[in-house]
XYZ file of C-alpha atoms in Angstrom:
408
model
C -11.028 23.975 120.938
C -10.842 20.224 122.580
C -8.079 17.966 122.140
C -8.653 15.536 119.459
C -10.005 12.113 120.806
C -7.701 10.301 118.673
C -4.560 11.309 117.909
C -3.420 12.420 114.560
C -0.460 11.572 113.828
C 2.411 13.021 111.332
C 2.128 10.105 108.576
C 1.491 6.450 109.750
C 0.562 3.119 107.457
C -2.346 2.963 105.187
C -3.548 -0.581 104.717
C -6.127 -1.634 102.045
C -6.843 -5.631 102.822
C -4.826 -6.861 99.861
C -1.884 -6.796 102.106
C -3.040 -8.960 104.155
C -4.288 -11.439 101.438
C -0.564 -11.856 100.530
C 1.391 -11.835 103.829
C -1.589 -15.143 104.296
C -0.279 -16.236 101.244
C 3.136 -16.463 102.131
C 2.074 -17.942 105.197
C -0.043 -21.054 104.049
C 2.538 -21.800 100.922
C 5.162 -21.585 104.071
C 7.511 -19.232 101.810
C 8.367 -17.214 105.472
C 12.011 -16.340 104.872
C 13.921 -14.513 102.136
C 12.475 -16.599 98.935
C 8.865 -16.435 97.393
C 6.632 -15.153 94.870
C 5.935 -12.122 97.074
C 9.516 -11.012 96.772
C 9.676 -11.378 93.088
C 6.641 -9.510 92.716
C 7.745 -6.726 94.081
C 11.066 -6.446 92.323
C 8.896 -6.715 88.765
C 6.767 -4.276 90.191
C 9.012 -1.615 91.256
C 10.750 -2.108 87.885
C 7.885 -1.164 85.991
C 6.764 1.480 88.580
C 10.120 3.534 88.746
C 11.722 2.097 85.361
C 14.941 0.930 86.423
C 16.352 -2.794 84.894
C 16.784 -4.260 87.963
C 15.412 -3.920 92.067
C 16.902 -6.011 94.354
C 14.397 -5.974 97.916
C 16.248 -5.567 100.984
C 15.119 -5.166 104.572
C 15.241 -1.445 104.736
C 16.284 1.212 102.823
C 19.527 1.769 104.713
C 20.803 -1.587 103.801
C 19.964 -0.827 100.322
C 22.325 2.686 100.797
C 24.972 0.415 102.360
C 25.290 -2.021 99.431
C 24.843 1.602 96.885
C 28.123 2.860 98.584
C 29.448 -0.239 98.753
C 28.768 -1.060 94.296
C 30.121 2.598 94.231
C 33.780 1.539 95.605
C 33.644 3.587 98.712
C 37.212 2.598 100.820
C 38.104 3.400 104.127
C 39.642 7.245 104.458
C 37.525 7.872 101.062
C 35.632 11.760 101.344
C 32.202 11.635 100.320
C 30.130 14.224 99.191
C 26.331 13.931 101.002
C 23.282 16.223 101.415
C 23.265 17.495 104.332
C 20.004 18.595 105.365
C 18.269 15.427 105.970
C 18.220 11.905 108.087
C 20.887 10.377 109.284
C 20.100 6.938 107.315
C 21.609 8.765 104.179
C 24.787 9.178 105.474
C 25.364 6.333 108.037
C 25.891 4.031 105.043
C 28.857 5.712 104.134
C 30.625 5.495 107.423
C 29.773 1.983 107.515
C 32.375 1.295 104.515
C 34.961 3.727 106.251
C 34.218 6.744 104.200
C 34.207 10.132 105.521
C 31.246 12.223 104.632
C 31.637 15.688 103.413
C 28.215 17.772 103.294
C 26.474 20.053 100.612
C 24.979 22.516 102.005
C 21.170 23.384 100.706
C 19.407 25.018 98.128
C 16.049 27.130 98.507
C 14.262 26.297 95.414
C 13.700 22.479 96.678
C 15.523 22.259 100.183
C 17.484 20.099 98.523
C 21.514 19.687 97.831
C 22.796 22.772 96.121
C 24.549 22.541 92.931
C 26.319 25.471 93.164
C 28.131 24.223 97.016
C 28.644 20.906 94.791
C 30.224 22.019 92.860
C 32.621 24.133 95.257
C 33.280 21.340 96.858
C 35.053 19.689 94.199
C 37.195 22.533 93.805
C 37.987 21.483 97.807
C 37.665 18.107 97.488
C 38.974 17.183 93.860
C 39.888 13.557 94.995
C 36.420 12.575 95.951
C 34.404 10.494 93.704
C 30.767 9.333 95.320
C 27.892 11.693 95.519
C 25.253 10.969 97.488
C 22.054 13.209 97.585
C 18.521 12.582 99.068
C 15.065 14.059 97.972
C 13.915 15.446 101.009
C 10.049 14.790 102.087
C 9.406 13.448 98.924
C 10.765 16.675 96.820
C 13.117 16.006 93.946
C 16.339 17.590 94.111
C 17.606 19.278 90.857
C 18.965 15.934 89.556
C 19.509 16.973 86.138
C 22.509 19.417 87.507
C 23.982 17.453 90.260
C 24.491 14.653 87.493
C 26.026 16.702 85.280
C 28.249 17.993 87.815
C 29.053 14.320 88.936
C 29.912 13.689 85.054
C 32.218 16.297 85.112
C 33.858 15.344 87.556
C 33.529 11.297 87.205
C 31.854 11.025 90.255
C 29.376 8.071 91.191
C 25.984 9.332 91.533
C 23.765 7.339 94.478
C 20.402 8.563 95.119
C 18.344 8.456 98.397
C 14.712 8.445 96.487
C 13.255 6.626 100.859
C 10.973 9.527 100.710
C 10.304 10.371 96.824
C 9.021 7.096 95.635
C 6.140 8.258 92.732
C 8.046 11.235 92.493
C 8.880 12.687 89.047
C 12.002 15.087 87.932
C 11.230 15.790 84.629
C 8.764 13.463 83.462
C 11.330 10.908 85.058
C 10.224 8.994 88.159
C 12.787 9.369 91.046
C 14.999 6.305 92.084
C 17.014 6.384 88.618
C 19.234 9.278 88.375
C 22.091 7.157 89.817
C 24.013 4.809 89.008
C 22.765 3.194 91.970
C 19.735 4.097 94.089
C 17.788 3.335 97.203
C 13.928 3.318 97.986
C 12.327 3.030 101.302
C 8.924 0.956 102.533
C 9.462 2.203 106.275
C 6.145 2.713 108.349
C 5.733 5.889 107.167
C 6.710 6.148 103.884
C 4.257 6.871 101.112
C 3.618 2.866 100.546
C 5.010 0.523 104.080
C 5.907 -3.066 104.270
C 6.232 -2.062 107.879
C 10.181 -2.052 106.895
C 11.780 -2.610 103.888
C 13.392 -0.876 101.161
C 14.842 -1.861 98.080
C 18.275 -0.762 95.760
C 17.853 0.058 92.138
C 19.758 -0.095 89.270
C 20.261 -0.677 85.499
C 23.223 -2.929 86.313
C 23.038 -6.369 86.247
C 26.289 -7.414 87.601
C 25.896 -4.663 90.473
C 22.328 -6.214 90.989
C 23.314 -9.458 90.882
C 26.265 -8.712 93.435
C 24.057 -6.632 95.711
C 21.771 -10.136 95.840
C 24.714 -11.977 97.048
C 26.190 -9.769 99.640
C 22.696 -9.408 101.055
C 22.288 -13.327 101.899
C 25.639 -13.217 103.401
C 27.680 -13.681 100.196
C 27.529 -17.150 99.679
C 29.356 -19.064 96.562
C 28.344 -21.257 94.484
C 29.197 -24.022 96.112
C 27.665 -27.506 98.004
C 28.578 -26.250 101.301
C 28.343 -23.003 102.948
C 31.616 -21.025 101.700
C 32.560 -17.120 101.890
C 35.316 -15.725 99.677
C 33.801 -11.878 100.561
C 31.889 -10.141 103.558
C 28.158 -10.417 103.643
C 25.469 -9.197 105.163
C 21.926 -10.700 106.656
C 19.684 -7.813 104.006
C 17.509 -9.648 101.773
C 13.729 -8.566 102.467
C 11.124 -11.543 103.970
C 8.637 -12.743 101.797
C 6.068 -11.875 104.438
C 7.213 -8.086 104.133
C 7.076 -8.118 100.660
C 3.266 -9.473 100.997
C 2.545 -5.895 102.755
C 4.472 -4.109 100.193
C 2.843 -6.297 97.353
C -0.671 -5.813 98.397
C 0.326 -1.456 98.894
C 1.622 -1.028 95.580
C -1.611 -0.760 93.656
C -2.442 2.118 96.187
C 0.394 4.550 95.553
C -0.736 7.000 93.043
C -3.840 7.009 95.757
C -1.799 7.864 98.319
C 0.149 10.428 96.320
C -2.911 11.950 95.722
C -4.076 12.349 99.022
C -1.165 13.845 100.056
C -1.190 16.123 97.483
C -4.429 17.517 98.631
C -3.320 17.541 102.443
C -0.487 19.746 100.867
C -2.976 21.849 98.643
C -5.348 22.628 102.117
C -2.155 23.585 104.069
C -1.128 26.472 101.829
C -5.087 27.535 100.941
C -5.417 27.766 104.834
C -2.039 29.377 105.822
C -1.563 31.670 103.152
C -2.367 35.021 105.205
C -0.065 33.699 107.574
C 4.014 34.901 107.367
C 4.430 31.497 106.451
C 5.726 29.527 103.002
C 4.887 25.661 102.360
C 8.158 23.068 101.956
C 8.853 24.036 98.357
C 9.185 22.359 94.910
C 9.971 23.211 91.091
C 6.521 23.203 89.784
C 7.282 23.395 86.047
C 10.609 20.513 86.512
C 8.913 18.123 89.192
C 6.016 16.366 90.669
C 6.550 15.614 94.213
C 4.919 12.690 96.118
C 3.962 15.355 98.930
C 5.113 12.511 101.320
C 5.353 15.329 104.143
C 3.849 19.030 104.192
C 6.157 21.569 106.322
C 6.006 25.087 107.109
C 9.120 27.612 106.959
C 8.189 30.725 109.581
C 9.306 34.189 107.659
C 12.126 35.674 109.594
C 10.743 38.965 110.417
C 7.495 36.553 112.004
C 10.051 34.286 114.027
C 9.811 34.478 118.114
C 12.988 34.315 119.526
C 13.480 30.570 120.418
C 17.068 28.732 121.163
C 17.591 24.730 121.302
C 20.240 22.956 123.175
C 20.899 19.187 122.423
C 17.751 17.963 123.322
C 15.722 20.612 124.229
C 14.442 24.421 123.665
C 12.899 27.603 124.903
C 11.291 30.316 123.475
C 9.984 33.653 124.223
C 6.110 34.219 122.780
C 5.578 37.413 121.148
C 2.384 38.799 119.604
C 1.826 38.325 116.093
C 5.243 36.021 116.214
C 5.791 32.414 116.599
C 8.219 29.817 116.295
C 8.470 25.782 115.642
C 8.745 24.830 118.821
C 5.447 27.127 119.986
C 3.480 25.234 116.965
C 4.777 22.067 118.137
C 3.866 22.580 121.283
C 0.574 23.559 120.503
C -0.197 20.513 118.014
C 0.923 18.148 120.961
C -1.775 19.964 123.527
C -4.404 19.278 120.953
C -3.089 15.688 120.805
C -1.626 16.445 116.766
C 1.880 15.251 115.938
C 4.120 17.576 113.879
C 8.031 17.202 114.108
C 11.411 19.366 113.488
C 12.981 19.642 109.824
C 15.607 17.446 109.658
C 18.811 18.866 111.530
C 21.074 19.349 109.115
C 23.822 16.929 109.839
C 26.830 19.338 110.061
C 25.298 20.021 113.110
C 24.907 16.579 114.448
C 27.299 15.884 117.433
C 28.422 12.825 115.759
C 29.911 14.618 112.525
C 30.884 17.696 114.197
C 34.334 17.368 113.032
C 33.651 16.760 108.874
C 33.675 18.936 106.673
C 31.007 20.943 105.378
C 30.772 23.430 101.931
C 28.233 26.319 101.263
C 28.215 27.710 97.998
C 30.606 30.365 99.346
C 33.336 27.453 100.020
C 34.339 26.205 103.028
C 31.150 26.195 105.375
C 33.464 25.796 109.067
C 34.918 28.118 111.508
C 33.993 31.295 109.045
C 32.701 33.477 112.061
C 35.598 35.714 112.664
C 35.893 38.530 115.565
C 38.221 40.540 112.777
C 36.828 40.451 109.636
C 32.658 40.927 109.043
C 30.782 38.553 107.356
C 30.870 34.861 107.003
C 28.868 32.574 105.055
C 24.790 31.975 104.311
C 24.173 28.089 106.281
C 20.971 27.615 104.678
C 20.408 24.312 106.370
C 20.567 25.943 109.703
C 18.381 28.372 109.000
C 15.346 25.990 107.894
C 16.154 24.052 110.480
C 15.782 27.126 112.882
C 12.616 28.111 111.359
C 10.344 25.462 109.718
C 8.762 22.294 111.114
C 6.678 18.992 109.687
C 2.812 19.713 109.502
C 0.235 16.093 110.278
C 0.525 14.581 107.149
C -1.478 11.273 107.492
C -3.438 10.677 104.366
C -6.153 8.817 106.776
C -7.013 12.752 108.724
C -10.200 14.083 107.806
C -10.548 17.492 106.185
C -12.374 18.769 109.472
C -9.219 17.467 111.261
C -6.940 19.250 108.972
C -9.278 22.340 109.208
C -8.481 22.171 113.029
C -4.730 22.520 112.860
C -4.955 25.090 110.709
C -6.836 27.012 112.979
C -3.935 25.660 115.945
C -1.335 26.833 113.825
C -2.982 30.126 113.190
C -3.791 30.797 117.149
C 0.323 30.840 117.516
C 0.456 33.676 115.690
C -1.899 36.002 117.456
């Protein structure tokens, strides 16, 4: 098998032409900063889309998680309960305000936040009263639960929807479970302004508050005056001419990664492998990324340091970093899952809560047992398949037969 000629990549932009019919728009009314039609647009559109009140656009997604912690009252020295297995964007946010992330370890069924270890940790943690939780690669988490657990204990709900937008839990489209809620429009994303992201709610006075701290909180006033911090957040009318002209195309998009999905687990299923998995009779996902979770009894023995790893090939085994490997020599781009961040150097020190309890120091030369880190363990064994909606079946066909070589 050759090398593909031109790369294909793990999910990049799809552009259409009516992006660029509004970003010239924007340019020849000269509406090139923070103000325009293109903006407003896209707030009315993602209203309708998702079906929140109100969508305030921001330059990424992150910003919009900043001002979501922020609306949700988050104070230095304040614990906050976060997913753990996914980017670091999620959690950031809540550092930025002084709060000190706690993280849920996850569930199976969606690779996800796990209910159950949310709930434990409140029995830790009974002081804390922000949640937030992400829906990884586009998967919805089991919202339903985690809300109800957050009622119980009258905890703020934010949700991370960056990588579920089109998503449904429920019948529900993703990006309104919490009070306060963040989408992404990052390159790869399922739709792109090339950056972007936006923070939803059905609040008006946390809408309209989020608007002003994201053009630097200014007052009403005939001068420039600050009575509160700001920030520099509000999204450019020339982004929100890319995102404008992609919106039409998401349900397209969705689709197409559905059926990138669909090929991956016709074409792997004789393999000791399982797909990134979803609720089926609860969700839709967007399929925003396919991955692939290596059975144990099929996994190569393979270590990773900080920023690097080995592994030992074995007949009829395999591990990520052998299919990674292999995808690069063929000039494909797959990726690691996301490593979890209890693991992450920087939060090394929080705390972290399985559904057993207490998910630190419970390796113990005295007693046996411990506690199941199921973040860790997908971490250890799956990986992020090409996903680009713009590869060709007879690509896809391809790494299929790459990813099947690895296990020979």
């Amino acid at each position: 098998m050759k090398p593909f000629e031109k790369k294909v990549w793990l999910s990049t932009p799809t552009m259409h032409g009516e992006e660029l019919n509004y970003v010239t728009q924007a340019y020849e009314s000269n509406w090139m900063s923070t103000v325009g039609e293109n903006i407003n647009e896209v707030e009315r559109l993602t209203c309708e889309k998702v079906g929140c009140k109100y969508a305030v656009a921001l330059s990424a997604g992150t910003a919009a998680l900043h001002l979501c912690v922020k609306l949700a009252g988050v104070k230095p020295g304040d614990t906050v309960f976060c997913s753990d297995m996914t980017f670091g964007a999620t959690v950031n946010p809540v550092v930025y305000e002084g709060g000190v992330p706690v993280f849920i370890d996850t569930e199976r069924d969606t690779w996800n936040m796990d209910p159950v270890a949310l709930e434990k940790a409140f029995e830790l943690y009974p002081q804390t009263k922000v949640v937030v939780v992400a829906n990884l690669y586009g998967t919805p988490a089991k919202l339903d639960e985690i809300r109800a657990i957050c009622d119980a204990h009258g905890a703020v709900l934010i949700e991370d929807a960056a990588e579920s937008l089109g998503a449904t839990y429920k019948g529900v489209q993703t990006g309104t479970f919490g009070m306060y809620n963040a989408i992404s429009f990052n390159g790869n994303k399922i739709i792109t302004g090339s950056s972007g992201g936006m923070l939803l709610t059905d609040d008006l006075e946390a809408a309209n508050k989020a608007r002003k701290w994201s053009t630097q909180s200014r007052e009403n006033a005939p001068w420039y005056q600050h009575e509160e911090l700001g920030y520099n957040y509000r999204m450019s009318n020339v982004i929100a001419g890319v995102v404008r002209g992609q919106y039409p195309h998401l349900e397209e998009h969705i689709a197409q990664k559905k059926a990138i999905y669909m090929r991956y687990q016709e074409g792997l299923k004789d393999l000791p492998v399982t797909m990134n998995p979803y609720d089926g009779e609860n969700s839709e996902p967007n399929f925003w990324l396919s991955c692939l979770l290596i059975d144990r009894e099929a996994m190569c023995r393979q270590v990773r340091g900080e920023t690097d790893a080995l592994y030992i090939s074995e007949p009829g085994k395999s591990c990520p970093t052998e299919i990674l490997e292999t995808l690069a020599k063929y000039n494909a781009e797959g990726r690691p899952i996301w490593k979890p961040m209890h693991m992450q150097p920087i939060y090394r020190m929080n705390g972290f809560v399985t559904r057993q309890g207490n998910g630190r120091a419970r390796t113990n030369a005295y007693i046996a047992g411990g506690v199941e880190d199921v973040g860790a363990d997908i971490f250890q064994r799956g990986l992020c398949l090409p996903s680009d909606n713009k590869m060709t079946v007879e690509e896809q066909d391809a790494i299929i037969e790459m990813i099947r070589s690895c296990f020979v």
